[in-house]
Structure formats: C-alpha cells, structure tokens
Coordinates of C-alpha atoms and ligand atoms in Angstrom, one line a residue:
M1 CA -60.1 -123.0 -185.5
E2 CA -60.3 -125.1 -182.3
N3 CA -62.1 -128.4 -182.9
Q4 CA -64.2 -127.9 -179.8
V5 CA -65.6 -124.6 -181.1
K6 CA -66.4 -126.1 -184.5
Q7 CA -68.1 -129.2 -183.0
A8 CA -70.2 -127.1 -180.6
Y9 CA -71.2 -124.9 -183.6
E10 CA -72.3 -127.8 -185.7
A11 CA -74.4 -129.2 -182.8
A12 CA -76.0 -125.8 -182.2
K13 CA -76.5 -125.2 -185.9
S14 CA -78.6 -128.4 -186.3
L15 CA -80.8 -127.3 -183.3
Y16 CA -81.5 -123.9 -184.8
A17 CA -82.1 -125.5 -188.2
Q18 CA -85.0 -127.4 -186.7
H19 CA -86.7 -124.0 -186.4
G20 CA -85.7 -123.0 -189.9
I21 CA -82.9 -120.7 -188.7
D22 CA -79.8 -120.9 -190.9
T23 CA -76.9 -120.0 -188.6
D24 CA -74.4 -119.6 -191.5
E25 CA -76.7 -117.0 -193.1
V26 CA -77.2 -115.3 -189.7
L27 CA -73.5 -114.9 -189.3
K28 CA -73.1 -113.4 -192.8
K29 CA -75.8 -110.8 -191.9
L30 CA -74.2 -110.1 -188.5
A31 CA -70.8 -109.4 -190.2
E32 CA -72.4 -106.6 -192.2
I33 CA -73.5 -104.6 -189.1
K34 CA -71.4 -101.7 -188.1
V35 CA -71.3 -100.4 -184.6
S36 CA -70.1 -96.9 -184.0
V37 CA -67.6 -97.1 -181.2
H38 CA -67.4 -93.9 -179.2
C39 CA -63.8 -92.6 -178.8
W40 CA -64.6 -90.8 -175.5
Q41 CA -64.6 -94.0 -173.4
G42 CA -60.8 -94.0 -173.9
D43 CA -60.1 -90.9 -171.9
D44 CA -63.1 -90.0 -169.8
V45 CA -64.5 -87.5 -172.4
K46 CA -61.5 -85.1 -172.0
G47 CA -60.4 -84.7 -175.6
F48 CA -57.2 -83.0 -176.7
L49 CA -58.3 -79.4 -177.6
N50 CA -58.8 -78.2 -174.1
K51 CA -56.4 -80.5 -172.2
D52 CA -56.8 -79.1 -168.7
G53 CA -60.5 -78.3 -169.0
E54 CA -62.9 -80.2 -166.9
L55 CA -65.9 -82.2 -168.1
T56 CA -69.0 -80.0 -168.0
G57 CA -72.4 -80.1 -169.7
G58 CA -74.3 -82.2 -167.1
I59 CA -72.4 -85.4 -167.8
S60 CA -69.8 -87.0 -165.5
V61 CA -67.2 -89.7 -165.4
T62 CA -66.1 -91.3 -162.1
G63 CA -63.1 -93.5 -161.5
Q64 CA -59.3 -93.2 -161.4
Y65 CA -58.2 -96.3 -163.3
P66 CA -54.7 -95.7 -164.6
G67 CA -53.7 -95.6 -168.2
A68 CA -56.1 -93.3 -169.9
A69 CA -55.0 -92.1 -173.3
T70 CA -53.6 -88.6 -173.3
T71 CA -52.7 -88.2 -177.0
P72 CA -54.5 -89.0 -180.3
A73 CA -51.8 -91.6 -181.0
E74 CA -52.5 -93.4 -177.6
L75 CA -56.2 -93.3 -178.2
R76 CA -55.8 -94.9 -181.6
E77 CA -53.5 -97.5 -180.2
D78 CA -56.1 -98.4 -177.6
L79 CA -58.9 -98.4 -180.2
E80 CA -56.8 -100.8 -182.3
Q81 CA -56.4 -103.0 -179.3
A82 CA -60.1 -103.0 -178.7
F83 CA -61.0 -103.7 -182.3
S84 CA -58.6 -106.7 -182.3
M85 CA -61.0 -108.3 -179.8
I86 CA -64.3 -107.3 -181.4
P87 CA -65.6 -109.3 -184.3
G88 CA -66.6 -107.4 -187.5
K89 CA -65.6 -104.1 -189.2
H90 CA -66.9 -101.0 -187.4
K91 CA -66.8 -97.2 -187.1
V92 CA -65.3 -94.8 -184.6
N93 CA -67.3 -92.0 -183.3
L94 CA -65.3 -88.8 -182.8
H95 CA -66.1 -85.7 -180.8
A96 CA -64.8 -82.3 -182.1
I97 CA -62.5 -82.0 -179.0
Y98 CA -60.5 -85.0 -180.3
A99 CA -58.9 -83.0 -183.0
D100 CA -55.3 -84.2 -183.8
T101 CA -53.4 -80.9 -184.2
D102 CA -50.7 -78.8 -182.7
E103 CA -52.6 -75.7 -183.6
Q104 CA -54.5 -73.8 -180.9
V105 CA -57.7 -73.9 -182.9
E106 CA -61.0 -72.6 -181.5
L107 CA -64.1 -74.7 -181.9
D108 CA -65.8 -72.4 -184.3
R109 CA -62.7 -72.6 -186.6
I110 CA -62.2 -76.3 -186.8
E111 CA -61.5 -77.8 -190.3
P112 CA -61.1 -81.2 -191.8
K113 CA -57.3 -80.7 -191.7
H114 CA -57.4 -80.9 -187.9
Y115 CA -58.7 -84.4 -188.2
E116 CA -56.6 -85.6 -191.1
N117 CA -54.7 -88.1 -189.0
W118 CA -57.9 -89.7 -187.9
V119 CA -59.0 -90.1 -191.6
K120 CA -55.7 -91.5 -192.6
W121 CA -55.8 -94.0 -189.7
A122 CA -59.5 -94.9 -190.4
K123 CA -58.5 -95.7 -194.1
E124 CA -55.6 -97.9 -193.0
Q125 CA -57.8 -99.7 -190.5
G126 CA -60.8 -100.0 -192.8
L127 CA -63.0 -98.2 -190.3
G128 CA -65.8 -95.6 -190.8
L129 CA -66.0 -92.4 -188.9
D130 CA -68.9 -90.5 -187.2
F131 CA -68.7 -87.0 -185.7
N132 CA -70.1 -84.8 -183.0
P133 CA -69.8 -81.1 -182.3
T134 CA -68.6 -80.6 -178.6
C135 CA -71.0 -78.1 -177.0
F136 CA -69.6 -78.5 -173.5
S137 CA -66.4 -78.3 -171.4
H138 CA -65.8 -74.8 -172.7
E139 CA -65.9 -71.3 -171.2
K140 CA -68.6 -70.3 -173.6
S141 CA -70.9 -73.0 -172.2
S142 CA -70.1 -72.3 -168.6
D143 CA -73.5 -71.1 -167.7
G144 CA -75.1 -74.2 -169.2
F145 CA -76.4 -72.7 -172.5
T146 CA -75.0 -73.0 -176.0
L147 CA -77.3 -73.1 -179.1
S148 CA -80.2 -71.7 -177.1
H149 CA -78.2 -69.0 -175.3
S150 CA -79.8 -65.6 -174.9
D151 CA -76.6 -63.8 -176.0
P152 CA -76.5 -63.8 -179.8
E153 CA -72.7 -63.7 -179.8
I154 CA -72.4 -66.9 -177.8
R155 CA -75.1 -68.5 -179.8
K156 CA -73.3 -67.6 -183.0
F157 CA -70.1 -69.2 -181.7
W158 CA -71.9 -72.5 -181.2
I159 CA -73.8 -72.2 -184.5
D160 CA -70.5 -71.8 -186.2
H161 CA -69.0 -74.7 -184.3
C162 CA -71.9 -77.0 -185.4
K163 CA -71.7 -75.8 -189.0
A164 CA -67.9 -76.5 -189.0
S165 CA -68.6 -79.9 -187.5
R166 CA -71.0 -80.9 -190.3
R167 CA -68.4 -80.0 -192.9
I168 CA -65.9 -82.2 -191.1
G169 CA -68.5 -85.0 -191.0
A170 CA -69.1 -84.6 -194.7
Y171 CA -65.4 -84.8 -195.4
F172 CA -65.1 -88.0 -193.4
G173 CA -68.0 -89.5 -195.4
E174 CA -66.4 -88.5 -198.8
Q175 CA -63.0 -89.6 -197.8
L176 CA -64.0 -93.0 -196.4
G177 CA -66.8 -93.7 -199.0
Q178 CA -69.4 -94.3 -196.3
T179 CA -72.0 -92.2 -194.6
C180 CA -70.8 -90.2 -191.6
V181 CA -73.5 -89.3 -189.0
T182 CA -72.9 -86.0 -187.3
N183 CA -74.9 -85.9 -184.1
V184 CA -75.8 -82.6 -182.3
W185 CA -76.3 -82.8 -178.6
V186 CA -76.4 -79.7 -176.4
P187 CA -76.6 -79.6 -172.6
D188 CA -78.7 -76.5 -172.4
G189 CA -81.1 -76.4 -169.5
F190 CA -82.0 -75.0 -166.0
K191 CA -81.2 -76.4 -162.6
D192 CA -84.4 -75.1 -161.2
N193 CA -87.9 -74.4 -162.6
P194 CA -87.8 -71.9 -165.4
V195 CA -90.4 -69.2 -165.9
D196 CA -90.1 -69.3 -169.6
R197 CA -89.8 -72.7 -171.2
M198 CA -90.7 -71.6 -174.6
T199 CA -88.2 -68.9 -175.6
P200 CA -85.0 -71.0 -175.2
R201 CA -86.7 -73.7 -177.4
K202 CA -87.5 -71.1 -180.0
R203 CA -83.9 -70.0 -180.0
L204 CA -82.7 -73.6 -180.2
K205 CA -85.0 -74.2 -183.2
D206 CA -83.7 -71.1 -185.0
S207 CA -80.1 -72.0 -184.3
L208 CA -80.6 -75.5 -185.6
D209 CA -82.1 -74.0 -188.8
E210 CA -79.0 -72.1 -189.3
V211 CA -76.7 -75.0 -188.5
F212 CA -78.5 -77.3 -191.0
A213 CA -79.0 -74.6 -193.7
E214 CA -76.1 -75.9 -195.9
K215 CA -77.3 -79.0 -197.8
L216 CA -74.8 -81.9 -197.7
D217 CA -74.9 -85.0 -199.8
P218 CA -76.9 -87.6 -197.8
K219 CA -74.8 -90.3 -199.4
Y220 CA -71.9 -89.2 -197.3
H221 CA -73.4 -87.3 -194.5
L222 CA -76.5 -87.4 -192.2
D223 CA -77.5 -85.1 -189.4
A224 CA -78.9 -86.4 -186.1
V225 CA -80.3 -84.6 -183.1
E226 CA -80.2 -86.0 -179.5
S227 CA -82.7 -85.2 -176.8
K228 CA -82.4 -85.6 -173.1
L229 CA -84.7 -85.5 -170.1
F230 CA -82.3 -84.0 -167.5
G231 CA -78.7 -83.6 -166.6
L232 CA -76.5 -82.8 -163.6
G233 CA -77.3 -79.1 -163.2
S234 CA -80.2 -79.2 -165.6
E235 CA -82.6 -81.2 -163.5
A236 CA -85.6 -79.0 -163.9
Y237 CA -85.6 -78.4 -167.6
V238 CA -83.7 -79.4 -170.7
V239 CA -84.3 -77.2 -173.8
G240 CA -83.7 -80.1 -176.2
S241 CA -86.3 -82.5 -174.8
H242 CA -87.6 -85.5 -176.6
E243 CA -90.7 -83.8 -177.9
F244 CA -88.6 -80.9 -179.1
Y245 CA -86.2 -83.1 -181.2
M246 CA -88.9 -85.5 -182.3
G247 CA -90.7 -82.5 -183.8
Y248 CA -87.6 -81.0 -185.2
G249 CA -86.3 -84.2 -186.7
L250 CA -89.6 -85.1 -188.3
Q251 CA -90.1 -81.7 -189.8
N252 CA -86.5 -81.3 -191.0
D253 CA -85.7 -84.9 -192.0
T254 CA -82.8 -85.4 -189.7
L255 CA -82.1 -88.6 -187.8
I256 CA -83.5 -88.6 -184.3
C257 CA -81.0 -90.0 -181.7
L258 CA -82.4 -92.1 -178.9
D259 CA -80.0 -92.5 -176.0
A260 CA -81.0 -95.3 -173.6
G261 CA -80.2 -93.1 -170.6
H262 CA -82.2 -90.0 -171.6
F263 CA -85.7 -90.9 -170.5
H264 CA -87.7 -91.5 -167.3
P265 CA -86.2 -94.5 -165.4
T266 CA -89.0 -96.9 -166.4
E267 CA -89.2 -95.6 -170.0
V268 CA -87.3 -97.7 -172.5
I269 CA -86.1 -96.8 -176.0
S270 CA -86.8 -100.3 -177.3
N271 CA -90.5 -99.4 -177.2
K272 CA -90.0 -96.3 -179.2
L273 CA -88.3 -97.8 -182.3
S274 CA -91.4 -99.3 -183.9
S275 CA -93.2 -95.9 -183.6
L276 CA -90.4 -93.7 -184.7
A277 CA -89.6 -96.0 -187.6
L278 CA -93.0 -95.4 -189.1
F279 CA -92.4 -91.7 -189.5
T280 CA -88.6 -91.3 -190.0
N281 CA -86.1 -92.3 -192.6
G282 CA -83.7 -93.5 -190.0
I283 CA -82.7 -93.6 -186.4
L284 CA -79.5 -93.1 -184.4
L285 CA -79.0 -95.1 -181.2
H286 CA -76.8 -94.3 -178.3
V287 CA -76.7 -97.6 -176.7
S288 CA -75.9 -97.0 -173.0
R289 CA -76.9 -98.3 -169.6
P290 CA -78.5 -95.9 -167.1
M291 CA -78.3 -97.0 -163.5
R292 CA -80.8 -95.0 -161.4
W293 CA -79.9 -92.0 -163.6
D294 CA -78.2 -91.2 -166.9
S295 CA -75.0 -92.8 -165.5
D296 CA -73.6 -94.2 -168.8
H297 CA -72.5 -97.5 -167.4
V298 CA -70.8 -100.1 -169.7
V299 CA -73.4 -101.9 -171.7
I300 CA -74.2 -105.4 -170.4
M301 CA -76.4 -108.2 -171.7
D302 CA -79.5 -107.1 -169.9
D303 CA -83.1 -107.3 -170.9
E304 CA -83.2 -103.8 -172.5
L305 CA -80.2 -104.4 -174.7
L306 CA -81.8 -107.6 -175.9
E307 CA -85.1 -105.9 -176.5
I308 CA -83.5 -103.1 -178.5
A309 CA -81.7 -105.8 -180.6
R310 CA -85.0 -107.7 -181.1
E311 CA -86.8 -104.6 -182.3
L312 CA -84.1 -103.9 -184.9
V313 CA -84.1 -107.5 -186.1
R314 CA -87.8 -108.3 -186.0
H315 CA -88.9 -105.1 -187.9
D316 CA -86.0 -105.1 -190.3
L317 CA -84.7 -101.8 -189.0
L318 CA -81.0 -102.6 -189.2
P319 CA -80.5 -101.1 -192.7
T320 CA -81.8 -97.7 -191.5
T321 CA -80.6 -97.6 -187.9
H322 CA -77.2 -96.3 -187.0
I323 CA -76.0 -98.1 -183.9
G324 CA -73.7 -95.9 -181.7
L325 CA -72.4 -96.6 -178.2
D326 CA -72.4 -94.0 -175.5
F327 CA -70.9 -95.1 -172.1
F328 CA -67.9 -94.1 -170.1
D329 CA -66.5 -95.7 -167.0
G330 CA -63.1 -94.5 -165.6
S331 CA -63.1 -97.1 -162.8
I332 CA -62.0 -100.1 -164.9
N333 CA -59.6 -100.7 -167.8
R334 CA -61.0 -98.4 -170.4
V335 CA -60.1 -100.7 -173.4
A336 CA -61.9 -103.6 -171.6
A337 CA -64.9 -101.3 -171.2
W338 CA -65.0 -100.9 -175.0
V339 CA -64.6 -104.6 -175.6
V340 CA -67.3 -105.6 -173.1
G341 CA -69.9 -103.1 -174.3
T342 CA -69.3 -103.6 -178.0
R343 CA -69.1 -107.4 -177.9
N344 CA -72.4 -107.4 -175.9
T345 CA -74.1 -105.1 -178.4
I346 CA -73.1 -107.4 -181.3
K347 CA -73.9 -110.5 -179.3
A348 CA -77.4 -109.2 -178.5
L349 CA -78.0 -108.7 -182.2
L350 CA -76.9 -112.2 -182.8
R351 CA -79.2 -113.6 -180.1
A352 CA -82.1 -111.6 -181.6
M353 CA -81.3 -113.1 -185.1
L354 CA -81.4 -116.6 -183.6
E355 CA -85.0 -116.4 -182.5
P356 CA -87.9 -118.1 -184.3
V357 CA -89.5 -114.8 -185.1
D358 CA -92.0 -116.2 -187.7
A359 CA -93.3 -118.9 -185.3
L360 CA -93.6 -116.4 -182.5
K361 CA -95.4 -113.9 -184.7
S362 CA -97.9 -116.5 -185.9
A363 CA -98.5 -117.7 -182.3
E364 CA -99.3 -114.1 -181.4
L365 CA -101.6 -113.7 -184.4
Q366 CA -103.5 -116.8 -183.5
G367 CA -103.9 -115.6 -179.9
D368 CA -101.8 -118.5 -178.6
Y369 CA -100.0 -116.4 -175.9
T370 CA -99.1 -119.6 -174.1
L371 CA -96.9 -120.7 -177.0
R372 CA -95.5 -117.2 -177.4
L373 CA -94.4 -117.1 -173.8
A374 CA -93.2 -120.7 -173.6
L375 CA -91.2 -120.7 -176.8
T376 CA -89.6 -117.3 -175.9
E377 CA -88.5 -118.6 -172.6
E378 CA -87.1 -121.9 -174.0
F379 CA -85.1 -120.0 -176.5
K380 CA -83.3 -118.1 -173.8
T381 CA -81.2 -121.2 -173.1
Y382 CA -80.7 -122.2 -176.7
P383 CA -76.9 -122.4 -177.4
F384 CA -76.3 -119.0 -178.9
G385 CA -73.0 -119.0 -177.1
A386 CA -71.7 -121.7 -179.4
I387 CA -72.7 -119.6 -182.4
W388 CA -71.0 -116.6 -180.9
D389 CA -67.8 -118.5 -180.2
Y390 CA -67.7 -119.7 -183.8
Y391 CA -68.3 -116.2 -185.1
C392 CA -65.4 -114.9 -183.0
A393 CA -63.1 -117.6 -184.2
Q394 CA -64.3 -117.1 -187.8
Q395 CA -63.6 -113.3 -187.5
K396 CA -60.2 -114.1 -185.9
V397 CA -60.8 -112.4 -182.6
P398 CA -60.4 -114.1 -179.2
V399 CA -63.0 -116.7 -178.3
R400 CA -64.9 -116.4 -175.0
E401 CA -62.8 -115.0 -172.1
Q402 CA -59.5 -115.4 -173.9
W403 CA -59.4 -111.7 -174.5
I404 CA -59.2 -110.9 -170.8
A405 CA -55.6 -112.3 -170.5
E406 CA -54.6 -110.3 -173.6
I407 CA -56.0 -107.1 -172.2
K408 CA -54.1 -107.7 -168.9
T409 CA -50.9 -108.0 -170.9
Y410 CA -51.7 -104.8 -172.8
E411 CA -52.4 -103.1 -169.5
Q412 CA -49.0 -104.1 -168.2
E413 CA -47.1 -103.4 -171.3
V414 CA -48.8 -100.3 -172.6
L415 CA -51.3 -98.6 -170.3
L416 CA -49.4 -98.7 -167.0
Q417 CA -46.2 -97.5 -168.7
R418 CA -48.0 -94.3 -169.7
D419 CA -48.6 -93.2 -166.1
K420 CA -45.0 -94.1 -165.2
S421 CA -43.7 -91.8 -167.9
F422 CA -45.2 -88.8 -166.0
V423 CA -43.4 -89.6 -162.7
Ligands
LIG501 C1 -75.0 -86.7 -173.0 C2 -75.2 -87.3 -174.3 C3 -74.1 -87.2 -175.3 C4 -72.8 -87.4 -174.7 C5 -71.7 -87.5 -175.8 C6 -70.3 -87.3 -175.1 O1 -75.9 -87.0 -172.1 O2 -75.6 -88.7 -174.1 O3 -74.4 -88.1 -176.4 O4 -72.7 -88.6 -174.0 O5 -71.9 -86.5 -176.7
LIG502 ZN1 -75.8 -89.9 -175.9

C-alpha cells in the first residue's frame, strides 16, 4: 500500500477516534455488505433471449456509446472488469432475458439449466446471484399488461414465467449457498385515465397468489414485489402502485422493493425505510437516481443517497435490507457506469458509518437542535475520503481516480474491438 494512503488513513483514524468511532471496525463491517449489481446496465436492458426485440414496459435507455455487451460471455467479462474496481464481494442481479443458452426457450419454460453458466461463473468469482422475471419487451406484453391482463391465457403465460423464475432463483440460492432475491416488477398500466382501477388490481393480486403459491426455503430464496407510480405509456395509472404492493407484501410476507425513482418527484424512499422496517421482515432497495422523472441515471453521491445510507446504518437495517442497484445509461462507458454507481453506494454507506450517531441522537433527545445541526454540518468535511482510499487499497482495488485510466485501456482493448468485429 502506498505510504501516502496509509499516513492519511492514520491521521483520519485519530480524528474519528476522538468521537469514539473505530475506523478499523467500520471497515470490517463495510466489507460484509453486499450490493446487488444489476446486469442490465451492461447492454441497455436488451438481454439475450429476444435479441432484436426493443425495450418496452415503460422504461427507456438513451445513448449510443459503443461497446455494449452482446453475449453472456461479454457481459461477464465486463462485470469482472467492473468488480476488479469495486471494493468488497458482491452479487449480480440477473433478469430472465439474460439466459445463457442456444435454445429458443420461451419465458414460461425457462429452467435453471438455461442459467447454468451464470451459476458456474458466480461460483468461480465468489459472487451471489439475484433474479427477476422479465415481464416486458415481449409480444405478450405489447398492450402494456401482463400479470393483470384481462385475457386469462396471457395472464397464465406471465404467471408461469414468474413461477419458473422463482424456481431459478431458489436454484441460485441453493447452489451458491446464499439467499437469492427474486423481484417481481410488472409494467401494467394505462396511458390515460381508466374507468376501472379496481379490477386489474384484483387480477394482479390473484395472479401473485398463484405465483407465490409454491413455498420455497427462505434460507435460499426470498420474494420481493416492486411498485411504481407511472411509466412511459402508463402515466395515468399503474396497477402495481405503492399502496398495492405495500398491502400485498405485508399480508403475504414478501419483501417490498423501494425503487428511488418510483415515487412523486419530491417524495424520497429514505423517509420510508424507518416506517416499513417496523412492519416487515426485510426490504429490497433499487438504488437509482431519478432526474425529473424515473430516468434511472447513474447513482451519484447526492443527498438522497447519503440519507438512504444513514437510515440503514442508524437504525441497524443493514442485516435485513437487500441493496440492489437499478440504473442504466447508454451514453457513457457502461462498465464505468457500474463502477461509479456501485462505488458511490458503498462510499455513502461508509460515510454514514463514520458519523457520530450516538452524540447526534443524544443532542436531539435533549432538544439541542443547534448542536445537531452544527455537528452534522462539520462532519460533512471530515476526512472520510482518506478512510475510503485506505479501504480501496486494503481491498486491492484502484485508489481514487486510478480506475479511470484502467477503464480507458479496457475500452480501447476490449469494448471498441467488439464494434469493429461487426464491420
Ligand atoms: C422499472 C423497474 C424495474 C426495472 C428492471 C429492469 O421501472 O425499476 O426494476 O428497472 O426490472
Ligand atoms: Zn427498479
């Protein structure tokens, strides 16, 4: 390790120690946190099952940056590159359309064998896996409805797809010896004001009951449901709203997924965690960055990210919260997007762990709001960067911006060569 990094760490360590914060202990705890890195940033949510299909379901990726992965092997290569620049051991979050198979398999027929290469790779790399049924970008979702569809046959197709997905999730969990979260998100909704808001919700509820009927061992597999306020083409009404899934998740003991981009623009998920946590056994997060709408920008170190991290740390929610990422930007180097978003998420957790929470809580309890404000603000310039650099060095990943040069080399040597091979 560079001397400078070590010296800066020692100086910062003694500053934090004055507030009773043991930075060595903090870094041990930080190393235990797994972030679920979403595979779909690597290829603009295209997947491999319906290669020429366009992205539908009210989500959208913009940008033409060269070098997107077009095969499972390329996607894994990119993920390995990203993980070599991210401290800690993490998970990869797969969508069903990322099956690695030559078979022309339909979504309602997918089986663990279609994901075997992912499992093998995850074992080799020491990674966990999470899973998602893909209820979009498909001819059977072309009118915007899936699990709540009025046509029983179409509904059955999506029910079968979600059932098959849960079995794959359970297989991941068993194979890798760590819990896999399978998250159900469906785009269902209306562009314009519906007459009947209730019946599609009733159908969604019934479909979910069928999907979740098979009991799976919670040691290896957990279900999650993800709500949304609106999407492109479902501006007026989304069947799976927050109230819908909050009710469903509480009644059926599934994880409730909070996506940072799925609420009203001034509504934040950080303020929901302490409420939900009182009534649930766990929460799934989709850490994202909405800009004016559910735009899924790369996660940066903004106030909301830090606030989410603080809530998890201050209320001891880390053991029961599954931290997933959900952003996709096709206008920049996609591997860099992963690195920036994931490093920021981990860094925000570190910053939250380096705050004098007990002192702040006691100031609040005593009504000393001056101290609460003043100390919070002073801590914003405490040298967390020195602790972060040391952590990166300790975990043998690039310190500070060193990774940028590495990713430029990777771009030249790997990403840009892919596009050439098509010419
Ligand atoms: C869409 C949801 C969902 C998707 C992924 C690809 O608005 O956020 O989580 O982003 O399933
Ligand atoms: Zn999401």
